[in-house]
Each structure stands twice: as C-alpha cells, then as structure tokens.
Short mmCIF file of C-alpha atoms and ligand atoms in Angstrom, two decimals:
data_model
loop_
_atom_site.label_atom_id
_atom_site.label_comp_id
_atom_site.label_asym_id
_atom_site.label_seq_id
_atom_site.Cartn_x
_atom_site.Cartn_y
_atom_site.Cartn_z
CA MET A 199 86.34 139.24 192.56
CA ALA A 200 85.29 141.68 194.96
CA VAL A 201 88.29 143.62 196.53
CA ARG A 202 89.14 142.38 200.04
CA TYR A 203 89.90 145.17 202.82
CA THR A 204 91.56 144.93 205.62
CA LEU A 205 92.67 147.13 209.05
CA ASP A 206 95.48 148.62 207.16
CA ASP A 207 93.44 150.35 204.25
CA LEU A 208 91.47 152.08 206.99
CA PRO A 209 93.90 155.04 207.13
CA ARG A 210 93.26 155.78 203.29
CA TYR A 211 89.51 156.33 204.19
CA SER A 212 89.44 157.70 207.76
CA PRO A 213 91.75 160.17 209.75
CA TRP A 214 91.17 158.29 212.96
CA PRO A 215 93.76 155.99 213.22
CA ALA A 216 96.31 158.46 212.92
CA ARG A 217 94.43 161.16 215.19
CA LEU A 218 94.04 157.64 217.64
CA LEU A 219 97.75 157.19 217.37
CA GLY A 220 98.70 160.69 218.35
CA LEU A 221 100.32 161.63 214.57
CA GLU A 222 97.48 163.95 214.01
CA PRO A 223 96.50 167.24 215.47
CA TRP A 224 92.88 166.67 217.38
CA THR A 225 91.06 168.20 219.96
CA PRO A 226 88.75 165.98 222.01
CA ARG A 227 85.55 167.68 223.23
CA GLN A 228 83.60 166.46 226.18
CA LYS A 229 79.93 165.39 225.49
CA THR A 230 78.23 168.21 227.69
CA SER A 231 74.86 168.58 226.94
CA SER A 232 75.76 172.28 225.50
CA GLU A 233 78.59 170.68 223.18
CA VAL A 234 75.58 167.92 222.11
CA LEU A 235 72.97 170.93 221.56
CA ARG A 236 75.92 172.88 219.57
CA GLU A 237 76.06 169.83 217.30
CA PHE A 238 72.49 168.93 216.49
CA ASP A 239 70.36 171.47 217.79
CA ARG A 240 72.53 174.59 216.42
CA GLU A 241 74.26 173.13 213.79
CA LYS A 242 73.14 170.01 212.00
CA TRP A 243 68.88 170.14 212.63
CA GLY A 244 69.16 173.70 213.14
CA GLY A 245 70.56 174.19 209.85
CA LEU A 246 68.07 171.63 208.49
CA LEU A 247 64.96 173.40 209.91
CA ALA A 248 65.98 176.59 208.49
CA ARG A 249 66.26 174.91 204.63
CA LEU A 250 63.19 173.03 205.34
CA GLU A 251 61.19 176.63 206.48
CA ALA A 252 62.70 177.97 203.14
CA ALA A 253 61.60 174.91 201.12
CA ALA A 254 58.68 175.44 198.92
CA ALA A 255 57.33 172.16 199.19
CA PRO A 256 58.33 169.77 202.11
CA PRO A 257 60.47 167.18 201.08
CA ARG A 258 60.35 163.47 201.60
CA VAL A 259 62.82 162.21 204.43
CA GLU A 260 64.77 159.98 201.62
CA GLU A 261 65.72 163.28 199.99
CA VAL A 262 66.83 165.24 203.43
CA ASP A 263 69.05 161.89 203.82
CA GLN A 264 70.31 162.59 200.27
CA TRP A 265 71.05 166.25 201.54
CA PHE A 266 73.10 165.27 204.28
CA LEU A 267 74.92 161.86 202.76
CA GLY A 268 74.25 162.21 198.79
CA ALA A 269 77.76 163.85 198.15
CA LEU A 270 80.23 162.66 200.63
CA PRO A 271 82.91 159.99 199.15
CA GLU A 272 82.63 156.38 199.71
CA THR A 273 83.65 155.21 202.99
CA LEU A 274 85.15 151.83 204.74
CA CYS A 275 82.43 150.05 206.93
CA SER A 276 82.06 147.00 208.87
CA VAL A 277 79.81 144.73 208.04
CA GLY A 278 79.98 141.64 210.99
CA ASP A 279 83.93 140.65 210.57
CA GLU A 280 84.74 142.10 207.28
CA LEU A 281 85.36 145.75 205.68
CA GLU A 282 83.38 146.63 202.87
CA LEU A 283 83.75 149.93 201.01
CA LEU A 284 80.23 151.76 200.44
CA SER A 285 78.94 155.03 199.74
CA PRO A 286 77.22 156.51 203.16
CA LEU A 287 73.86 156.40 201.47
CA GLU A 288 74.53 152.32 200.91
CA ALA A 289 75.50 152.25 204.32
CA ALA A 290 72.65 154.59 205.78
CA HIS A 291 70.40 151.97 203.86
CA ARG A 292 71.77 148.85 205.13
CA GLN A 293 71.82 150.02 208.43
CA ARG A 294 68.10 151.15 207.92
CA ALA A 295 66.96 147.58 206.63
CA LEU A 296 68.90 145.92 209.69
CA ILE A 297 67.41 147.84 212.25
CA ALA A 298 63.71 147.08 210.08
CA ARG A 299 64.48 143.52 210.08
CA THR A 300 65.15 143.24 214.06
CA LEU A 301 61.94 145.51 215.13
CA GLU A 302 59.91 143.33 212.97
CA GLY A 303 59.74 140.52 215.00
CA GLN A 304 58.38 142.69 218.03
CA PHE A 305 55.29 143.69 215.54
CA PRO A 306 52.45 144.06 215.63
CA ALA A 307 52.39 146.23 218.71
CA PRO A 308 50.58 149.19 220.03
CA ALA A 309 53.29 151.90 218.91
CA LEU A 310 56.74 152.13 217.62
CA VAL A 311 58.56 154.73 219.47
CA GLU A 312 62.25 156.09 218.88
CA LEU A 313 64.37 157.94 221.24
CA GLY A 314 66.66 160.31 220.57
CA ALA A 315 64.93 160.40 216.77
CA GLY A 316 66.72 163.31 215.43
CA TYR A 317 64.66 164.75 212.32
CA GLY A 318 63.23 160.87 211.64
CA SER A 319 65.35 159.61 209.12
CA MET A 320 64.67 156.08 210.68
CA LEU A 321 61.62 156.48 212.39
CA LEU A 322 59.83 158.16 209.43
CA TRP A 323 61.18 155.79 207.08
CA LEU A 324 60.12 152.71 209.33
CA ALA A 325 56.71 154.39 209.43
CA GLN A 326 56.01 153.67 205.81
CA GLN A 327 57.22 149.99 205.98
CA PRO A 328 55.15 147.07 206.65
CA PRO A 329 54.66 145.96 209.37
CA PHE A 330 55.14 149.47 211.06
CA SER A 331 52.90 151.15 208.55
CA GLY A 332 49.60 152.28 210.36
CA ALA A 333 51.37 151.68 213.97
CA PRO A 334 51.25 154.55 215.88
CA ILE A 335 54.53 156.48 215.81
CA TRP A 336 56.39 158.33 218.87
CA ALA A 337 59.24 160.50 218.84
CA GLY A 338 61.46 161.76 221.70
CA GLU A 339 64.29 164.11 220.73
CA LEU A 340 66.55 166.33 222.64
CA ALA A 341 67.30 168.84 219.94
CA ALA A 342 63.93 170.95 219.49
CA SER A 343 65.28 172.08 215.94
CA GLY A 344 65.16 168.25 215.48
CA LEU A 345 61.94 167.38 216.67
CA ALA A 346 60.47 170.62 214.77
CA ALA A 347 62.15 168.95 211.77
CA LEU A 348 60.69 165.68 212.09
CA ARG A 349 57.35 166.89 212.83
CA ARG A 350 57.45 169.00 209.37
CA LEU A 351 58.64 165.83 207.46
CA ALA A 352 55.81 163.80 209.33
CA ALA A 353 53.12 166.01 208.34
CA ALA A 354 54.45 166.14 204.78
CA GLN A 355 54.29 162.19 204.48
CA GLN A 356 51.04 162.13 206.59
CA THR A 357 52.46 160.46 209.44
CA PRO A 358 50.90 161.25 212.89
CA VAL A 359 53.65 161.56 215.63
CA GLU A 360 53.10 161.76 219.36
CA GLY A 361 55.79 162.41 222.05
CA GLY A 362 58.34 165.39 222.49
CA ALA A 363 61.16 166.66 224.26
CA CYS A 364 63.30 163.77 225.79
CA ASP A 365 66.49 163.74 227.59
CA LEU A 366 68.73 160.13 227.79
CA ALA A 367 70.69 162.29 230.11
CA SER A 368 67.87 163.29 232.32
CA PRO A 369 66.80 160.96 235.35
CA GLU A 370 63.17 161.64 234.69
CA LEU A 371 63.77 161.00 230.70
CA ALA A 372 60.48 162.61 229.49
CA GLY A 373 57.46 164.26 229.89
CA TRP A 374 55.32 161.93 228.27
CA ARG A 375 54.68 158.05 228.24
CA PRO A 376 53.71 155.64 224.98
CA PRO A 377 51.16 152.91 225.80
CA PRO A 378 52.06 150.06 227.57
CA GLY A 379 53.17 146.91 224.85
CA ALA A 380 55.10 149.93 222.95
CA VAL A 381 58.25 148.52 221.01
CA VAL A 382 60.93 151.40 221.98
CA TYR A 383 64.36 151.85 220.20
CA THR A 384 67.44 153.93 219.95
CA SER A 385 69.42 154.30 217.25
CA LEU A 386 73.20 156.23 217.63
CA ALA A 387 71.57 158.37 220.63
CA THR A 388 72.66 157.10 224.01
CA MET A 389 76.24 156.96 222.77
CA TYR A 390 75.64 161.03 223.55
CA VAL A 391 75.43 160.12 227.34
CA PRO A 392 78.95 159.25 228.11
CA ARG A 393 77.32 157.87 231.73
CA LEU A 394 73.97 156.33 231.59
CA SER A 395 71.92 156.56 234.82
CA PRO A 396 70.36 153.26 236.12
CA ARG A 397 67.21 155.34 236.45
CA VAL A 398 67.11 155.32 232.32
CA VAL A 399 66.46 151.72 232.53
CA GLU A 400 63.79 151.75 235.35
CA VAL A 401 61.92 154.60 233.63
CA LEU A 402 61.79 152.69 230.32
CA ALA A 403 60.93 149.47 232.35
CA SER A 404 58.19 151.23 234.00
CA TRP A 405 56.49 152.42 230.36
CA GLY A 406 56.18 148.58 230.39
CA PRO A 407 57.44 148.23 226.37
CA ARG A 408 57.02 144.97 224.87
CA ALA A 409 60.78 145.32 224.36
CA VAL A 410 63.18 148.20 224.09
CA VAL A 411 66.09 147.78 221.46
CA HIS A 412 69.41 149.53 221.43
CA PHE A 413 71.07 150.33 218.03
CA GLU A 414 73.92 151.77 219.40
CA PRO A 415 77.95 151.50 219.39
CA CYS A 416 78.91 149.34 222.64
CA TRP A 417 82.02 149.93 224.55
CA GLU A 418 81.64 146.88 226.58
CA HIS A 419 81.54 145.15 223.14
CA CYS A 420 84.83 146.11 221.87
CA ARG A 421 87.30 143.18 221.59
CA SER A 422 90.24 143.58 223.88
CA ASP A 423 92.22 140.97 221.66
CA THR A 424 92.02 142.55 218.27
CA LEU A 425 93.67 145.51 216.88
CA LEU A 426 90.10 146.57 215.42
CA GLY A 427 88.70 146.32 219.03
CA LEU A 428 91.15 148.18 220.68
CA LEU A 429 91.13 151.42 218.28
CA ARG A 430 87.04 150.76 218.69
CA ARG A 431 87.78 151.68 222.28
CA ARG A 432 89.99 154.31 222.26
CA TYR A 433 87.59 156.08 219.78
CA LEU A 434 84.57 156.12 221.94
CA GLU A 435 86.96 157.03 224.70
CA LEU A 436 88.25 160.00 222.86
CA ASN A 437 85.20 161.07 221.81
CA ASP A 438 83.15 160.85 224.85
CA TYR A 439 80.67 158.30 223.77
CA ASN A 440 78.76 156.16 226.08
CA THR A 441 80.84 153.37 227.74
CA ASN A 442 78.35 151.84 230.12
CA LEU A 443 74.74 150.93 228.21
CA VAL A 444 75.83 147.10 228.28
CA THR A 445 77.29 147.09 232.09
CA LEU A 446 73.71 148.74 232.91
CA LEU A 447 71.47 146.35 231.53
CA HIS A 448 73.75 143.33 232.26
CA ASP A 449 73.44 144.96 236.22
CA ALA A 450 69.55 145.27 235.82
CA GLU A 451 69.26 141.37 234.18
CA ARG A 452 71.34 140.09 237.41
CA GLN A 453 69.14 142.31 239.64
CA GLY A 454 65.91 140.52 238.05
CA ARG A 455 64.40 143.25 236.92
CA ILE A 456 64.95 142.63 233.23
CA ARG A 457 65.17 140.02 230.67
CA ILE A 458 67.77 140.45 227.93
CA LEU A 459 66.22 138.82 224.44
CA ASP A 460 69.14 139.71 222.45
CA GLU A 461 72.83 140.55 222.22
CA ARG A 462 74.68 140.94 219.42
CA PRO A 463 78.24 142.87 219.57
CA ALA A 464 79.53 145.23 216.50
CA VAL A 465 77.07 144.13 213.62
CA PHE A 466 77.31 147.14 211.28
CA GLY A 467 79.07 150.17 211.21
CA ALA A 468 79.16 153.04 208.50
CA ASN A 469 82.30 153.80 210.53
CA PRO A 470 84.35 150.83 211.57
CA LEU A 471 85.52 152.15 214.44
CA LEU A 472 82.01 153.12 215.92
CA PRO A 473 79.65 150.00 214.68
CA ILE A 474 76.22 149.44 216.26
CA SER A 475 75.73 146.25 218.47
CA ILE A 476 72.05 145.39 219.06
CA VAL A 477 70.38 144.84 222.03
CA ALA A 478 67.16 143.84 223.21
CA TRP A 479 65.62 143.66 226.37
CA ALA A 480 62.10 143.67 228.39
CA PRO A 481 60.82 144.15 231.97
CA LYS A 482 60.48 141.27 234.05
CA GLU A 483 56.97 142.23 234.96
CA PRO A 484 55.55 144.50 232.86
CA SER A 485 53.78 147.43 234.67
CA ALA A 486 51.39 149.96 232.96
C1 LIG B 251 73.31 160.37 215.26
S1 LIG B 251 71.94 161.27 215.28
C2 LIG B 251 70.96 159.82 215.16
C3 LIG B 251 69.48 160.46 214.44
C4 LIG B 251 68.46 158.96 214.83
N1 LIG B 251 68.44 158.02 215.91
C5 LIG B 251 68.89 158.26 213.66
O1 LIG B 251 69.40 156.95 213.67
O2 LIG B 251 69.13 158.27 212.55
C6 LIG B 251 71.97 161.48 217.09
C7 LIG B 251 70.48 161.95 217.78
O3 LIG B 251 70.62 161.76 219.49
C8 LIG B 251 69.84 162.98 220.00
N2 LIG B 251 70.34 163.11 221.25
C9 LIG B 251 71.78 163.39 221.41
N3 LIG B 251 71.89 163.13 223.37
C10 LIG B 251 70.62 163.27 223.33
C11 LIG B 251 69.91 163.07 224.84
N4 LIG B 251 70.74 163.27 226.06
N5 LIG B 251 68.68 162.65 224.84
C12 LIG B 251 67.59 162.60 223.71
N6 LIG B 251 68.68 162.70 222.26
C13 LIG B 251 69.80 162.80 222.27
C14 LIG B 251 71.01 163.97 219.16
O4 LIG B 251 70.13 165.13 219.36
C15 LIG B 251 70.65 163.22 217.68
O5 LIG B 251 69.24 164.02 217.04
#
C-alpha cells in the first residue's frame, strides 16, 4: 500500500517549517533585480553557460535538467490536496506534463512564447512535443547568461528561437513582440517580481495573444483556513515572492479588459510550500 504523507512529515524533508516558525536561523533576502541577477545570471545560469561553453558537444536540454536535479534527494511534493514523495526529476517531469496538457488546448497557434524562460528547460522540451513542435518558439528572459545558454541548447536541437531580453518588472516588458494570436506563458517567473505593475497585463494584452497562461505560485490562492495554506502564505512573504498576480488579473477582468479563461489554485508543487496555480486569460479585444 502506498505511504500517505501529511504536513507532519514535512520537517523531515524541508528546513522551511522550522525557519517559518523562527526555530532555525535564516536571513531573509529581498527580491531586488540585483538579487535576482545574482541568483540566476551570475550563479545558476552563469555557471551553466560556462559548462556549456566548455562541453565538447552541446548536451540536450533533458541532460542539463539531470545536471541540476539528478543528484538531489527525494522530496515531498504537493499533488492537488495530497503530499507525495518524488525525486526532483520526477517532479519536474510531472510539472512539464501538466504544463503541456494545459497549453495544448490552445494549439494550433502562430507561436509559443515563454517569459522568464531560464535556460529553456520547459520551452525547449515543449518545442519537441506535439502539438508544439514546428510552431515558432519565442523566449524572453532577464538573465543574459540564461538566454545565451537557451540559444546554445536550442541550436543543438535545431529549434529556431526568437525573442530576447525581457524584464517582467519593467513597464516596457520587452523590446520585441511575438505575432498576434501567440500563446504566451510564464512558469515560476512572475513570482520573482514582488509587486507586478498593472502595465504588464496591458503590454501582454496589447500583443493580442490567443491566451496568456501563468504557472505560478499565487499568494492570493493560499488558503487561510488550513495550516498548509498559512505556511505557504508566510513562505511567499518571507522570500519576497510575488503577492499580487491574481489581484491584478481580477482587477483587469472587472475593468472589462481581459477575460479569465481558467483559474486553478495550487495544482502541483515540487516544493509543497510553493505550488503552482494555473491562471489563463485572454484580452477582451485582441489588438495587433
Ligand atoms: C525558477 S526559474 C524558471 C525558469 C523556467 N521558466 C522554468 O520553468 O524552467 C526563474 C526564471 O525567471 C527569471 N526571471 C526572474 N525575474 C525576472 C524578470 N523580472 N523578468 C524576466 N525573467 C525573470 C530568472 O532569471 C529565471 O530564469
């Protein structure tokens, strides 16, 4: 019989319950753009880019996932309302499959666009799966090293990629725009902007996308009537993650500017304190 895990098991797999209860020392960091660039541009993706540049032959993106996740121990994950013990690679695989299942309902479309795409773990994998294979692929990313790594990995699998620098914290968002009707998504990226500007929704809507889909932890979706919900809320606050994505989208819908197509709270979390919700929307009047 499968082992059933509860919240009581979490401290054996994560330091966060003790940190959130103030029982273990931990220094909070603000998610300023220089802090995000330290974490991703210099450390994570900067290190990866150096390794890719030194590699005799460029690896496939799945191999890079293995570099990052392959040696990590099993971890408790949240799957809907349940907790399951999974390897980080299995958790990443389930999250990718969930994202693919969600986006495929929007295809065929003139382009698939990811903002905050990192080295392309999600996007370059999707680009090889039907119904996305063959669709023009666009990537936006803040960290120059992430974009450079993504471009190398894309070239190795012969996936042409357009797009370029993008800052979800800037009112302009990006100096490029995908074709009208594109399917745009974010995955664990808007969460790095503590307070998103309403302008982000306006700019995205002005691209005339068929749909914009966020796979993001949502502060507003953390329940206040369960211990897990309260821990999640505190986790987001202490780590200075985003707290207003859902509020912005609800406001834009009330103002008649967008239509929310789907909203599913806390669907899956490789970290049970940071589960992704799925929120999909479309502009009310697509404009080119
Ligand atoms: C946890 S990684 C997720 C990468 C990818 N979306 C995935 O799901 O595999 C977060 C990514 O968001 C990017 N990011 C953080 N802040 C951003 C911003 N303001 N604008 C664009 N990208 C940002 C980071 O550089 C990093 O590549």
